[in-house]
Coordinates of C-alpha atoms in Angstrom, one line a residue:
C1 CA 29.0 -70.6 32.1
V2 CA 28.0 -75.1 31.5
L3 CA 25.9 -74.3 28.6
P4 CA 27.7 -71.3 26.9
A5 CA 25.7 -71.9 24.0
G6 CA 22.4 -71.8 26.0
V7 CA 19.6 -74.3 26.0
R8 CA 17.8 -75.0 23.1
I9 CA 14.1 -77.0 22.8
Y10 CA 14.5 -80.4 20.3
S11 CA 12.0 -82.5 19.1
S12 CA 13.9 -86.0 19.3
R13 CA 16.5 -87.1 21.4
L14 CA 19.4 -89.0 20.1
D15 CA 19.8 -89.7 16.5
A16 CA 22.2 -92.2 15.9
N17 CA 22.0 -91.3 12.0
D18 CA 23.2 -87.6 13.6
V19 CA 27.0 -86.2 15.1
S20 CA 24.5 -83.3 16.4
T21 CA 22.3 -84.9 19.0
Y22 CA 24.8 -87.1 20.9
P23 CA 26.2 -85.5 23.9
R24 CA 29.3 -83.7 24.0
S25 CA 32.0 -84.1 27.5
Y26 CA 34.3 -81.3 28.0
P27 CA 35.7 -79.5 30.6
I28 CA 35.7 -75.7 31.6
V29 CA 37.5 -73.4 34.4
L30 CA 36.1 -70.9 36.6
T31 CA 37.9 -68.5 38.7
E32 CA 37.2 -67.5 42.3
G33 CA 37.1 -63.9 43.8
D34 CA 40.4 -64.6 45.2
G35 CA 41.8 -65.8 42.2
S36 CA 41.5 -70.1 43.1
K37 CA 40.2 -71.9 40.2
I38 CA 36.9 -74.3 40.2
Y39 CA 38.0 -77.0 37.2
V40 CA 34.8 -78.7 36.0
S41 CA 33.9 -81.9 33.5
C42 CA 31.2 -81.4 32.2
I43 CA 28.8 -83.2 29.7
A44 CA 25.7 -81.5 27.8
F45 CA 22.8 -83.8 26.6
R46 CA 19.2 -83.6 25.8
D47 CA 17.0 -84.5 27.9
P48 CA 13.1 -84.8 28.2
I49 CA 11.9 -81.3 29.7
C50 CA 9.8 -81.7 32.9
E51 CA 6.0 -81.1 33.0
D52 CA 5.9 -77.6 35.0
I53 CA 8.5 -76.5 32.7
I54 CA 6.6 -77.3 29.7
E55 CA 3.1 -76.0 31.4
A56 CA 4.7 -72.7 33.0
Y57 CA 6.3 -71.5 29.3
Q58 CA 3.7 -73.8 26.8
I59 CA 6.4 -75.9 25.3
P60 CA 5.1 -79.1 23.0
V61 CA 4.5 -82.2 25.1
N62 CA 7.0 -84.9 24.7
S63 CA 10.2 -82.0 24.2
F64 CA 13.6 -82.7 25.3
A65 CA 16.0 -79.6 26.2
D66 CA 19.9 -79.4 26.6
K67 CA 21.1 -80.5 30.2
C68 CA 24.4 -80.9 31.8
I69 CA 25.9 -82.9 34.6
C70 CA 29.1 -81.6 35.8
F71 CA 31.8 -82.8 38.6
V72 CA 33.4 -79.8 39.9
S73 CA 37.1 -79.6 41.8
H74 CA 40.0 -77.4 43.4
S75 CA 42.3 -79.9 42.2
P76 CA 42.6 -80.2 37.9
C77 CA 41.8 -83.8 38.0
F78 CA 40.7 -83.5 34.6
Q79 CA 40.9 -86.8 33.6
V80 CA 39.8 -88.4 36.4
L81 CA 36.7 -86.2 36.6
R82 CA 36.1 -87.1 33.1
D83 CA 36.2 -90.5 33.5
A84 CA 34.4 -90.5 36.2
L85 CA 31.5 -88.4 34.8
E86 CA 31.0 -90.3 32.0
E87 CA 30.5 -93.7 33.7
I88 CA 27.7 -92.2 35.8
F89 CA 25.9 -90.8 32.7
V90 CA 26.2 -94.5 31.1
L91 CA 25.1 -95.6 33.8
C92 CA 22.2 -93.7 34.0
F93 CA 21.5 -94.5 31.0
S94 CA 22.6 -98.2 29.9
P95 CA 19.3 -100.1 29.6
A96 CA 21.0 -102.9 32.1
G97 CA 20.7 -99.7 34.4
C98 CA 22.9 -99.1 37.8
S99 CA 23.4 -101.4 40.9
K100 CA 22.0 -98.7 43.1
P101 CA 20.4 -95.7 42.9
L102 CA 22.5 -93.0 41.2
W103 CA 22.2 -90.6 43.3
D104 CA 23.7 -92.5 45.6
I105 CA 26.9 -93.8 43.7
I106 CA 27.2 -89.7 43.2
S107 CA 26.9 -89.3 46.4
H108 CA 29.4 -91.7 47.8
V109 CA 31.7 -90.2 44.9
V110 CA 30.9 -87.0 46.6
S111 CA 31.6 -87.8 50.0
N112 CA 33.8 -90.3 50.4
V113 CA 36.1 -90.5 47.9
P114 CA 39.0 -87.7 48.8
L115 CA 42.0 -85.7 46.2
P116 CA 45.0 -87.8 46.3
T117 CA 48.4 -86.1 48.5
P118 CA 50.4 -84.6 45.9
G119 CA 53.7 -87.1 44.9
K120 CA 52.3 -89.5 48.0
D121 CA 49.4 -91.6 47.7
R122 CA 47.1 -92.7 44.8
V123 CA 43.6 -93.3 45.2
L124 CA 41.5 -96.1 43.9
F125 CA 37.5 -96.1 44.0
A126 CA 34.7 -97.5 42.1
I127 CA 32.1 -96.4 40.0
D128 CA 29.7 -99.3 40.3
N129 CA 32.0 -102.0 38.1
C130 CA 34.4 -99.4 36.9
L131 CA 37.7 -99.0 38.6
L132 CA 39.3 -95.7 38.9
S133 CA 42.2 -93.7 40.3
A134 CA 43.5 -90.1 41.0
E135 CA 47.0 -88.9 41.5
T136 CA 49.0 -86.1 41.4
P137 CA 52.6 -85.2 41.1
P138 CA 55.2 -83.8 43.9
K139 CA 55.2 -80.8 44.9
E140 CA 58.8 -80.3 44.0
W141 CA 58.0 -81.0 39.9
L142 CA 56.2 -78.8 37.8
P143 CA 52.6 -77.9 38.9
H144 CA 50.1 -80.5 38.1
A145 CA 48.5 -80.3 34.6
D146 CA 46.2 -83.6 33.9
I147 CA 45.6 -82.5 30.1
S148 CA 47.5 -82.7 26.8
F149 CA 49.5 -80.0 25.3
Q150 CA 48.8 -81.8 22.2
P151 CA 46.0 -79.8 20.8
L152 CA 48.1 -76.5 21.2
V153 CA 50.8 -77.5 19.3
Q154 CA 48.5 -79.5 16.4
C155 CA 46.2 -75.9 16.1
L156 CA 49.1 -73.6 15.9
D157 CA 52.6 -73.6 14.0
V158 CA 55.7 -73.1 15.9
D159 CA 55.9 -69.1 15.4
K160 CA 52.2 -68.7 16.0
L161 CA 52.7 -70.5 18.9
I162 CA 55.3 -68.4 20.1
Q163 CA 53.2 -65.3 19.1
L164 CA 50.4 -66.9 21.4
F165 CA 52.8 -67.0 23.9
T166 CA 54.6 -63.5 23.9
A167 CA 51.3 -61.5 24.3
V168 CA 50.0 -63.7 26.7
L169 CA 53.2 -63.0 29.0
L170 CA 53.0 -59.3 28.4
E171 CA 49.5 -59.6 29.6
R172 CA 47.3 -58.2 26.4
R173 CA 43.7 -58.7 25.6
I174 CA 43.4 -62.2 24.2
L175 CA 40.4 -63.7 22.8
L176 CA 40.6 -67.3 21.2
R177 CA 38.3 -69.0 18.5
S178 CA 36.9 -72.4 18.1
N179 CA 34.4 -74.7 17.3
K180 CA 35.2 -76.6 20.1
Y181 CA 34.4 -75.9 23.2
T182 CA 37.1 -78.9 25.0
L183 CA 40.4 -77.1 22.3
L184 CA 39.4 -73.3 23.8
T185 CA 39.5 -74.6 27.6
L186 CA 42.6 -77.1 27.0
V187 CA 45.0 -74.4 24.8
S188 CA 44.2 -71.9 27.4
E189 CA 45.1 -74.0 30.4
A190 CA 48.4 -75.5 28.2
I191 CA 49.2 -71.5 27.5
C192 CA 48.9 -70.9 31.1
H193 CA 51.1 -73.9 32.2
L194 CA 53.9 -72.6 30.1
I195 CA 54.5 -69.2 30.9
Y196 CA 55.5 -70.6 34.6
P197 CA 56.6 -69.5 37.4
I198 CA 54.6 -66.8 36.3
R199 CA 50.8 -66.6 36.4
W200 CA 48.4 -65.2 34.9
Q201 CA 46.5 -62.3 36.8
H202 CA 43.7 -61.2 34.5
V203 CA 39.7 -62.5 33.6
Y204 CA 40.2 -65.5 32.6
I205 CA 36.9 -67.5 31.1
P206 CA 38.3 -70.1 28.6
I207 CA 34.8 -70.5 27.7
I208 CA 32.5 -67.5 27.6
F209 CA 28.8 -67.8 27.0
S210 CA 27.5 -67.2 23.9
S211 CA 25.0 -64.1 25.6
G212 CA 28.6 -62.3 27.4
V213 CA 30.3 -61.6 24.2
D214 CA 30.0 -57.9 25.5
Y215 CA 33.0 -58.6 28.0
I216 CA 35.1 -59.1 25.0
D217 CA 34.5 -54.9 25.2
A218 CA 36.5 -54.7 28.0
P219 CA 39.6 -53.0 29.0
T220 CA 41.9 -54.0 30.9
P221 CA 44.2 -57.3 29.9
Y222 CA 42.0 -61.2 29.7
M223 CA 41.5 -64.1 28.9
M224 CA 38.8 -65.6 26.8
G225 CA 37.6 -68.1 24.5
L226 CA 34.9 -67.7 22.6
H227 CA 32.8 -70.6 19.7
S228 CA 33.7 -69.7 16.2
G229 CA 29.7 -69.5 15.8
V230 CA 28.9 -66.4 18.1
D231 CA 29.2 -62.4 16.1
T232 CA 31.1 -60.7 17.1
S233 CA 30.8 -57.9 14.1
T234 CA 28.8 -55.3 17.3
V235 CA 32.0 -55.7 19.4
T236 CA 34.9 -53.3 19.2
M237 CA 38.1 -56.2 18.5
D238 CA 41.0 -52.8 18.5
G239 CA 44.0 -54.0 19.9
V240 CA 42.3 -57.8 21.3
V241 CA 44.6 -60.5 19.8
V242 CA 42.4 -62.9 18.3
V243 CA 43.7 -66.4 18.3
D244 CA 41.7 -68.8 15.1
L245 CA 42.7 -72.5 16.5
E246 CA 41.0 -73.0 13.8
Y247 CA 42.7 -71.9 10.5
N248 CA 46.2 -71.1 12.4
R249 CA 45.3 -67.6 12.9
I250 CA 46.6 -64.7 14.7
T251 CA 45.2 -61.2 13.9
T252 CA 45.6 -58.3 16.3
T253 CA 45.8 -53.8 15.5
E254 CA 49.2 -53.9 17.6
D255 CA 52.0 -54.9 17.5
I256 CA 53.3 -57.4 19.4
P257 CA 57.4 -56.6 20.7
P258 CA 59.3 -59.4 19.7
I259 CA 61.0 -62.3 21.8
P260 CA 65.1 -61.2 21.5
E261 CA 67.1 -63.2 19.0
S262 CA 69.0 -64.7 21.0
E263 CA 66.4 -66.5 23.4
H264 CA 64.0 -66.7 20.5
S265 CA 66.1 -68.6 18.7
F266 CA 67.2 -71.3 20.7
L267 CA 63.0 -71.2 21.5
R268 CA 62.4 -72.1 18.1
G269 CA 65.1 -74.2 17.9
E270 CA 63.9 -76.4 20.8
I271 CA 60.3 -76.4 20.0
L272 CA 61.1 -77.7 16.3
K273 CA 63.3 -80.6 17.6
L274 CA 60.7 -82.0 20.4
L275 CA 58.2 -81.3 17.2
Q276 CA 60.2 -82.4 14.3
P277 CA 63.2 -84.0 15.0
N278 CA 63.9 -86.7 12.2
V279 CA 63.9 -83.3 10.4
V280 CA 65.6 -81.0 12.6
A281 CA 68.0 -82.8 14.5
I282 CA 69.5 -85.5 11.9
D283 CA 72.8 -84.4 12.1
Y284 CA 73.1 -84.8 16.2
M285 CA 71.5 -88.3 15.8
K286 CA 75.0 -89.7 17.3
I287 CA 76.1 -88.2 19.6
N288 CA 75.7 -87.1 23.1
L289 CA 73.6 -89.6 23.7
G290 CA 73.4 -89.0 27.5
S291 CA 72.2 -85.2 26.9
M292 CA 69.6 -83.6 27.6
G293 CA 68.7 -83.1 23.6
D294 CA 69.3 -87.0 22.8
Y295 CA 66.0 -87.9 26.0
S296 CA 64.1 -85.1 23.5
L297 CA 64.9 -87.3 20.0
R298 CA 63.8 -90.4 22.0
T299 CA 60.8 -88.7 23.3
A300 CA 59.4 -87.2 20.4
T301 CA 60.1 -90.4 17.6
K302 CA 56.7 -91.7 19.7
S303 CA 53.4 -90.7 19.5
W304 CA 52.8 -88.0 21.3
G305 CA 52.4 -88.8 25.1
Q306 CA 53.3 -87.1 29.0
D307 CA 57.0 -87.0 28.1
H308 CA 55.9 -85.2 25.3
D309 CA 54.3 -82.7 27.3
F310 CA 56.9 -82.7 29.8
Q311 CA 59.1 -81.6 27.6
L312 CA 57.8 -78.9 26.1
R313 CA 57.6 -76.7 29.7
L314 CA 60.6 -77.5 30.4
I315 CA 61.9 -76.2 27.1
F316 CA 59.8 -72.7 28.1
L317 CA 61.1 -72.7 31.6
R318 CA 64.5 -73.3 29.9
F319 CA 63.7 -69.9 27.9
F320 CA 62.9 -68.3 31.2
A321 CA 66.5 -68.7 32.3
Q322 CA 68.0 -67.7 29.9
I323 CA 65.9 -64.3 29.7
M324 CA 65.9 -64.0 33.6
S325 CA 69.2 -64.2 34.0
G326 CA 70.4 -62.9 37.1
Y327 CA 67.2 -61.0 38.2
R328 CA 68.0 -62.2 41.6
N329 CA 70.7 -59.5 41.7
F330 CA 68.3 -56.8 41.2
I331 CA 65.6 -57.3 43.6
D332 CA 66.0 -54.6 45.9
N333 CA 63.0 -53.9 48.2
A334 CA 63.4 -50.5 48.8
L335 CA 61.8 -49.9 45.1
P336 CA 58.3 -49.8 44.7
T337 CA 57.9 -52.1 42.4
G338 CA 61.7 -54.7 44.6
F339 CA 62.8 -54.5 41.5
N340 CA 65.6 -53.0 39.8
A341 CA 64.9 -52.3 36.3
Q342 CA 66.9 -49.9 35.2
A343 CA 70.0 -51.2 36.4
F344 CA 69.1 -55.0 35.2
L345 CA 68.2 -54.0 31.6
K346 CA 71.8 -52.3 31.8
K347 CA 73.3 -55.0 32.7
R348 CA 71.6 -57.4 29.9
S349 CA 72.4 -54.8 27.1
R350 CA 76.5 -55.6 28.4
A351 CA 76.0 -59.1 27.8
T352 CA 73.6 -58.9 24.6
N353 CA 75.4 -56.2 22.7
Q354 CA 72.5 -54.4 22.7
P355 CA 70.8 -51.6 23.3
V356 CA 68.2 -51.1 26.1
E357 CA 65.8 -49.6 23.6
S358 CA 65.9 -52.9 21.1
M359 CA 64.5 -54.6 24.6
L360 CA 61.3 -53.3 24.0
M361 CA 59.5 -56.4 24.9
I362 CA 61.7 -57.5 28.2
M363 CA 61.2 -53.9 29.1
Q364 CA 56.9 -54.2 29.2
F365 CA 57.1 -57.7 30.4
I366 CA 58.9 -56.9 34.4
E367 CA 56.2 -53.7 34.3
T368 CA 53.8 -56.2 34.2
Q369 CA 51.4 -57.6 37.5
G370 CA 52.6 -61.4 36.1
F371 CA 56.3 -60.6 36.9
L372 CA 55.9 -58.3 40.0
D373 CA 53.8 -61.4 41.9
Y374 CA 56.6 -63.6 40.7
L375 CA 58.7 -61.1 42.2
E376 CA 56.4 -61.2 46.0
R377 CA 56.1 -64.6 46.0
C378 CA 60.5 -64.8 46.0
N379 CA 60.0 -63.5 49.3
N380 CA 57.2 -66.6 50.4
A381 CA 60.3 -69.2 52.2
E382 CA 57.8 -71.8 50.7
E383 CA 57.7 -70.9 47.4
F384 CA 62.0 -70.1 47.0
T385 CA 62.2 -73.4 48.3
N386 CA 60.3 -74.7 45.5
N387 CA 61.5 -72.5 42.8
L388 CA 62.3 -74.4 39.2
L389 CA 63.7 -70.9 38.1
D390 CA 66.2 -70.7 40.5
K391 CA 67.0 -74.1 40.7
L392 CA 67.9 -74.4 36.6
Q393 CA 69.1 -71.0 36.9
D394 CA 71.9 -72.8 39.6
A395 CA 71.9 -76.3 38.0
T396 CA 72.8 -74.7 34.0
G397 CA 75.6 -72.2 36.2
R398 CA 76.8 -75.5 37.0
G399 CA 76.9 -77.0 33.6
Q400 CA 74.1 -79.8 35.0
S401 CA 71.3 -81.0 33.1
P402 CA 68.1 -79.3 33.2
L403 CA 66.9 -82.5 34.6
A404 CA 69.1 -82.4 37.8
I405 CA 66.5 -79.6 39.5
F406 CA 64.6 -82.6 39.9
P407 CA 64.4 -85.1 42.5
S408 CA 66.5 -88.0 41.3
H409 CA 64.0 -90.7 43.0
V410 CA 60.4 -90.9 44.2
A411 CA 58.9 -93.1 46.3
D412 CA 55.8 -95.6 45.0
P413 CA 53.0 -94.0 45.9
E414 CA 51.1 -95.2 48.7
I415 CA 47.9 -96.8 47.4
I416 CA 44.9 -95.9 49.2
T417 CA 41.1 -98.1 47.8
I418 CA 38.2 -96.3 48.5
A419 CA 35.7 -99.4 50.1
D420 CA 32.7 -99.2 47.6
S421 CA 29.5 -97.9 49.7
E422 CA 26.7 -100.4 50.5
I423 CA 23.2 -98.7 50.5
E424 CA 20.4 -99.7 53.0
G425 CA 17.4 -101.5 52.1
S426 CA 19.3 -102.3 48.2
E427 CA 18.5 -105.7 47.1
P428 CA 21.3 -107.8 46.0
G429 CA 20.4 -108.2 42.0
N430 CA 17.8 -105.2 41.7
R431 CA 19.4 -102.9 38.8
H432 CA 17.4 -99.3 39.2
C433 CA 17.2 -97.9 35.2
Y434 CA 16.6 -94.4 34.5
K435 CA 14.5 -92.5 31.2
S436 CA 15.9 -89.1 32.0
F437 CA 18.9 -88.1 34.4
P438 CA 16.8 -87.3 37.8
A439 CA 16.9 -84.9 39.3
N440 CA 18.5 -84.8 43.2
A441 CA 16.0 -83.7 46.2
R442 CA 16.1 -79.7 45.8
T443 CA 15.6 -78.0 49.6
E444 CA 13.1 -75.8 50.3
E445 CA 14.2 -73.1 49.1
Q446 CA 15.2 -74.8 46.2
E447 CA 11.9 -75.4 46.0
E448 CA 10.9 -72.5 46.4
K449 CA 12.7 -70.4 43.9
R450 CA 11.8 -72.5 41.4
K451 CA 7.4 -72.5 41.9
S452 CA 8.2 -68.7 42.5
I453 CA 10.2 -68.5 38.5
L454 CA 7.4 -70.8 36.8
A455 CA 4.7 -68.9 38.1
L456 CA 5.5 -65.4 37.3
V457 CA 6.7 -67.2 34.0
G458 CA 3.2 -68.9 33.7
G459 CA 2.0 -65.4 34.1
A460 CA 0.6 -65.7 37.7
S461 CA 2.5 -64.8 40.5
K462 CA 2.7 -66.9 43.7
Q463 CA 0.2 -65.8 46.1
V464 CA 2.1 -64.2 49.3
P465 CA 0.7 -62.2 52.1
S466 CA 1.7 -58.4 51.0
S467 CA -0.6 -59.4 47.4
P468 CA -3.9 -61.0 46.4
A469 CA -3.6 -64.2 44.5
V470 CA -3.5 -63.5 40.2
R471 CA -4.8 -66.0 38.4
I472 CA -3.5 -67.5 35.0
S473 CA -4.9 -65.7 32.4
G474 CA -7.2 -68.0 29.7
G475 CA -8.3 -70.1 33.2
P476 CA -12.0 -70.7 33.6
K477 CA -12.2 -68.4 36.0
A478 CA -10.6 -65.8 34.4
E479 CA -13.3 -66.2 31.9
S480 CA -16.2 -65.6 34.3
L481 CA -15.0 -62.1 35.3
S482 CA -16.5 -59.4 34.1
P483 CA -14.1 -56.4 32.2
R484 CA -14.5 -54.2 34.9
E485 CA -13.5 -57.7 37.3
R486 CA -10.5 -58.3 34.6
A487 CA -9.5 -55.0 34.4
A488 CA -9.0 -54.9 38.3
E489 CA -6.8 -58.3 38.0
R490 CA -4.7 -56.9 35.3
E491 CA -3.8 -54.3 37.2
R492 CA -3.4 -56.1 40.8
M493 CA -0.7 -58.5 38.3
V494 CA 1.3 -55.5 37.4
L495 CA 1.8 -53.9 40.5
D496 CA 2.6 -57.3 42.1
I497 CA 5.0 -57.5 38.8
K498 CA 6.5 -53.9 39.8
V499 CA 6.7 -54.5 43.2
K500 CA 8.5 -57.6 42.8
L501 CA 11.1 -56.2 40.3
Q502 CA 11.8 -53.3 43.0
G503 CA 12.9 -55.9 44.8
L504 CA 15.2 -58.0 42.2
W505 CA 16.6 -54.8 41.4
L506 CA 17.5 -53.1 44.7
R507 CA 18.8 -57.0 45.8
L508 CA 21.1 -57.0 42.5
L509 CA 23.2 -54.2 43.1
R510 CA 23.8 -55.4 46.9
L511 CA 25.4 -58.3 45.4
G512 CA 28.5 -58.9 47.2
A513 CA 32.1 -58.4 44.9
T514 CA 32.6 -61.7 44.1
E515 CA 29.0 -62.9 43.5
D516 CA 28.5 -62.6 39.6
P517 CA 25.4 -60.7 38.6
L518 CA 25.2 -62.6 35.9
S519 CA 24.6 -65.8 37.2
S520 CA 22.8 -64.5 39.7
F521 CA 19.1 -65.4 40.7
E522 CA 18.1 -61.9 40.4
Y523 CA 19.3 -61.4 37.1
G524 CA 17.6 -64.8 35.8
T525 CA 14.2 -63.5 37.3
I526 CA 14.1 -60.4 35.6
L527 CA 14.9 -61.6 32.8
A528 CA 12.4 -64.2 32.3
L529 CA 10.2 -61.2 33.7
I530 CA 11.1 -59.0 30.5
E531 CA 10.9 -62.3 28.0
S532 CA 7.8 -63.9 29.2
D533 CA 5.0 -61.2 29.7
A534 CA 4.0 -60.7 26.0
E535 CA 2.6 -57.1 26.8
G536 CA 5.9 -56.0 28.5
I537 CA 4.4 -55.2 31.7
G538 CA 7.7 -56.9 32.8
G539 CA 10.8 -54.9 30.6
S540 CA 8.4 -51.5 30.9
G541 CA 8.5 -52.4 34.7
F542 CA 12.3 -52.9 35.0
V543 CA 12.9 -49.5 33.4
E544 CA 10.5 -48.2 35.8
C545 CA 12.4 -49.2 38.8
I546 CA 15.1 -47.8 37.1
R547 CA 13.7 -44.5 37.2
E548 CA 12.2 -44.8 40.2
H549 CA 15.5 -45.4 41.9
I550 CA 17.3 -42.5 40.3
H551 CA 14.7 -40.0 41.2
S552 CA 15.4 -41.3 44.6
G553 CA 18.9 -39.9 44.9
W554 CA 20.9 -43.0 43.1
Q555 CA 23.6 -41.8 42.2
C556 CA 24.1 -44.5 39.2
R557 CA 27.2 -45.8 39.5
L558 CA 27.9 -49.5 38.6
T559 CA 30.4 -51.9 38.9
D560 CA 31.7 -53.2 35.8
E561 CA 30.1 -56.9 36.5
Q562 CA 26.9 -55.0 37.1
F563 CA 27.3 -52.7 34.3
I564 CA 27.1 -55.5 32.1
A565 CA 24.1 -57.6 33.5
V566 CA 22.0 -54.4 33.1
K567 CA 23.0 -53.0 29.6
E568 CA 21.8 -57.1 28.8
L569 CA 18.3 -55.9 30.4
L570 CA 17.2 -53.2 28.8
K571 CA 19.3 -54.6 25.4
T572 CA 16.4 -57.1 25.8
A573 CA 13.7 -54.8 27.0
I574 CA 14.7 -52.7 24.0
T575 CA 14.6 -55.5 21.7
L576 CA 11.0 -56.7 22.9
A577 CA 9.5 -53.3 22.9
S578 CA 10.4 -52.8 19.1
S579 CA 8.8 -55.9 18.6
R580 CA 5.7 -54.6 20.4
D581 CA 6.4 -50.9 18.6
D582 CA 6.1 -50.1 21.9
V583 CA 8.2 -47.0 22.2
S584 CA 7.2 -45.4 25.3
T585 CA 9.6 -48.2 26.6
I586 CA 12.4 -47.7 24.4
R587 CA 12.5 -44.3 25.1
D588 CA 12.4 -44.8 28.5
A589 CA 14.9 -47.3 28.9
L590 CA 17.8 -44.4 26.2
E591 CA 16.8 -42.5 28.9
V592 CA 17.7 -44.4 32.5
S593 CA 20.6 -45.7 30.4
A594 CA 21.9 -42.4 30.2
E595 CA 22.2 -42.2 33.4
M596 CA 24.1 -45.1 34.2
Y597 CA 28.1 -45.3 34.0
R598 CA 31.1 -47.1 34.8
K599 CA 34.2 -45.9 35.5
D600 CA 37.1 -47.6 32.9
P601 CA 40.8 -47.4 33.7
N602 CA 41.3 -43.7 33.1
N603 CA 38.8 -42.7 35.3
V604 CA 36.5 -41.9 32.3
Q605 CA 32.7 -41.7 32.8
D606 CA 31.3 -44.8 30.6
Y607 CA 27.9 -44.3 30.1
V608 CA 25.2 -47.7 29.4
Q609 CA 23.3 -45.5 26.3
R610 CA 26.7 -46.2 24.3
H611 CA 26.3 -49.7 24.3
L612 CA 22.9 -49.6 23.1
L613 CA 23.3 -48.2 20.0
S614 CA 24.4 -51.2 18.2
L615 CA 20.7 -52.7 18.3
S616 CA 19.2 -53.8 15.0
V617 CA 15.7 -51.5 16.4
W618 CA 17.9 -48.5 15.1
E619 CA 18.8 -49.3 11.6
E620 CA 14.6 -50.3 11.4
L621 CA 12.6 -47.7 9.8
R622 CA 9.1 -49.3 11.3
F623 CA 10.7 -47.9 14.9
W624 CA 11.6 -44.3 13.7
D625 CA 8.1 -44.1 12.0
G626 CA 6.9 -45.3 14.9
Y627 CA 8.9 -43.0 17.8
F628 CA 8.0 -39.7 15.0
E629 CA 4.2 -40.3 14.9
Y630 CA 4.7 -40.3 19.2
L631 CA 6.3 -37.3 18.9
M632 CA 3.3 -36.0 17.0
E633 CA 0.9 -37.0 19.2
N634 CA 2.5 -35.9 22.5
C635 CA 3.0 -32.6 21.0
S636 CA -0.4 -32.4 19.6
N637 CA -1.6 -33.4 23.3
K638 CA 0.8 -30.8 25.4

């Protein structure tokens, strides 16, 4: 996830004349099984490849590859995470070096610097000689958003912004496209904050890795971001709302019902006042000097800053206060949904003199998971106390300014200073310099996994009690073996790989509900076995494992996550088998793919084989020639 484009190998490191070689800094957001978010700040750069990897993968010496370092937090403190990470990166590669070992500095930050208490304290800490601070707003304010909303309003004009907002609110399938990873995350996070107090309830992947493009086929609502350079021609885009952030363009095959006219007019006008005050509100410059509108004018005449972020979020909260006006009167816990939607729509129809049939957008909105989740949270005493939407509706009813819903006075935060750590044995004036980013000490289990993967990739398995040792192909002992000994050695290697594949396959299917198969050790090792074997033992062995599992009585049903992982592994096996003219493996892969399936939302079986038809192998005449010869040979033998 932190290297969404994968890993590439380079012959050079940093070239001052080539921007593409520069380090890249970007944020990503991950979602855990319970819906909570993990915020990650990343720096990707070219770093020398370790010698054992060079040997295993037969990479030219003095090569470089993409490496990523990242800070991970449950708090959305994007800016301080980025500042701290950049300082660590600079320290590592600075000619002057750092005063302590780099991992001691990292350990001190991770272990000793606490998250600030919202609205109560500000944490000050240092990385070497750089002073940093972390602070979060009080719980009575809008939820903490340590991002700028400026990229969102720069990429999309007002009408496109409202269209995207509506699509997200109605829980459509949203695909953001951009050639900048940072932009994908910032826009995704910004739009999630603008739908407050509603929360996005579905799949949320602001930056999807390139090989996960098939996630776009998912039938359920999602919000994903995909780099513009990734090809999506093989993916069905029906019903997907595609938002091109580079060209201010939104395309979809399904209509998005518009926001009702009165609320749309308010939302569009207020956003324009914020963005273009000198044009839109020129007639109001000398009146209502103490009003909310005048505050918007003053903030918008300055360059974009936190005031603008706050005003934009408040505009959307005011929109919700209007469109959900009086909703509390229709909460009915005796109903299955907890809300009397029919009565609410009739009341709105009388108030606006509009027929219920014209309120399609509102009708769809009050049926969404986000709205139902909001109603559930309203029953929570703590959530209800800090419900800014209810406070705003009440303040508006009393004729008060929207700002009245926030605390009138906020005490200065308490300053908490984290002392720099003293490292035992470090001598004053001693500097630590690095030619590459140093690896952290691995546990015994981590080291064992690393050696196992590299041994398999290198064509030799690690010696284990259950199977004989396998020598690396082409070594001195291999050359001294007789043809019969070499055949026996190869047979043992094939058996050893198949045994490993069987264990990996079964463990892949047993992963817990919160574990992603695509990021698992089992998936990565199976993929390495398939890709690294020139003779196709890994690919054919993997297909054979599935076949044997089916014959043993397996029901062949996969979860959505397992389905995607298995599909990607079979795609790789078929593509590599095609390059070797290995028709037998391709045929077997097609046969097992016709057995494995998942259930779509309509409880219809969706088989893996259907998703393999996009492979280019079926368009190659060479494949069909080979397949015809294979059939003729088997028919003549029978």
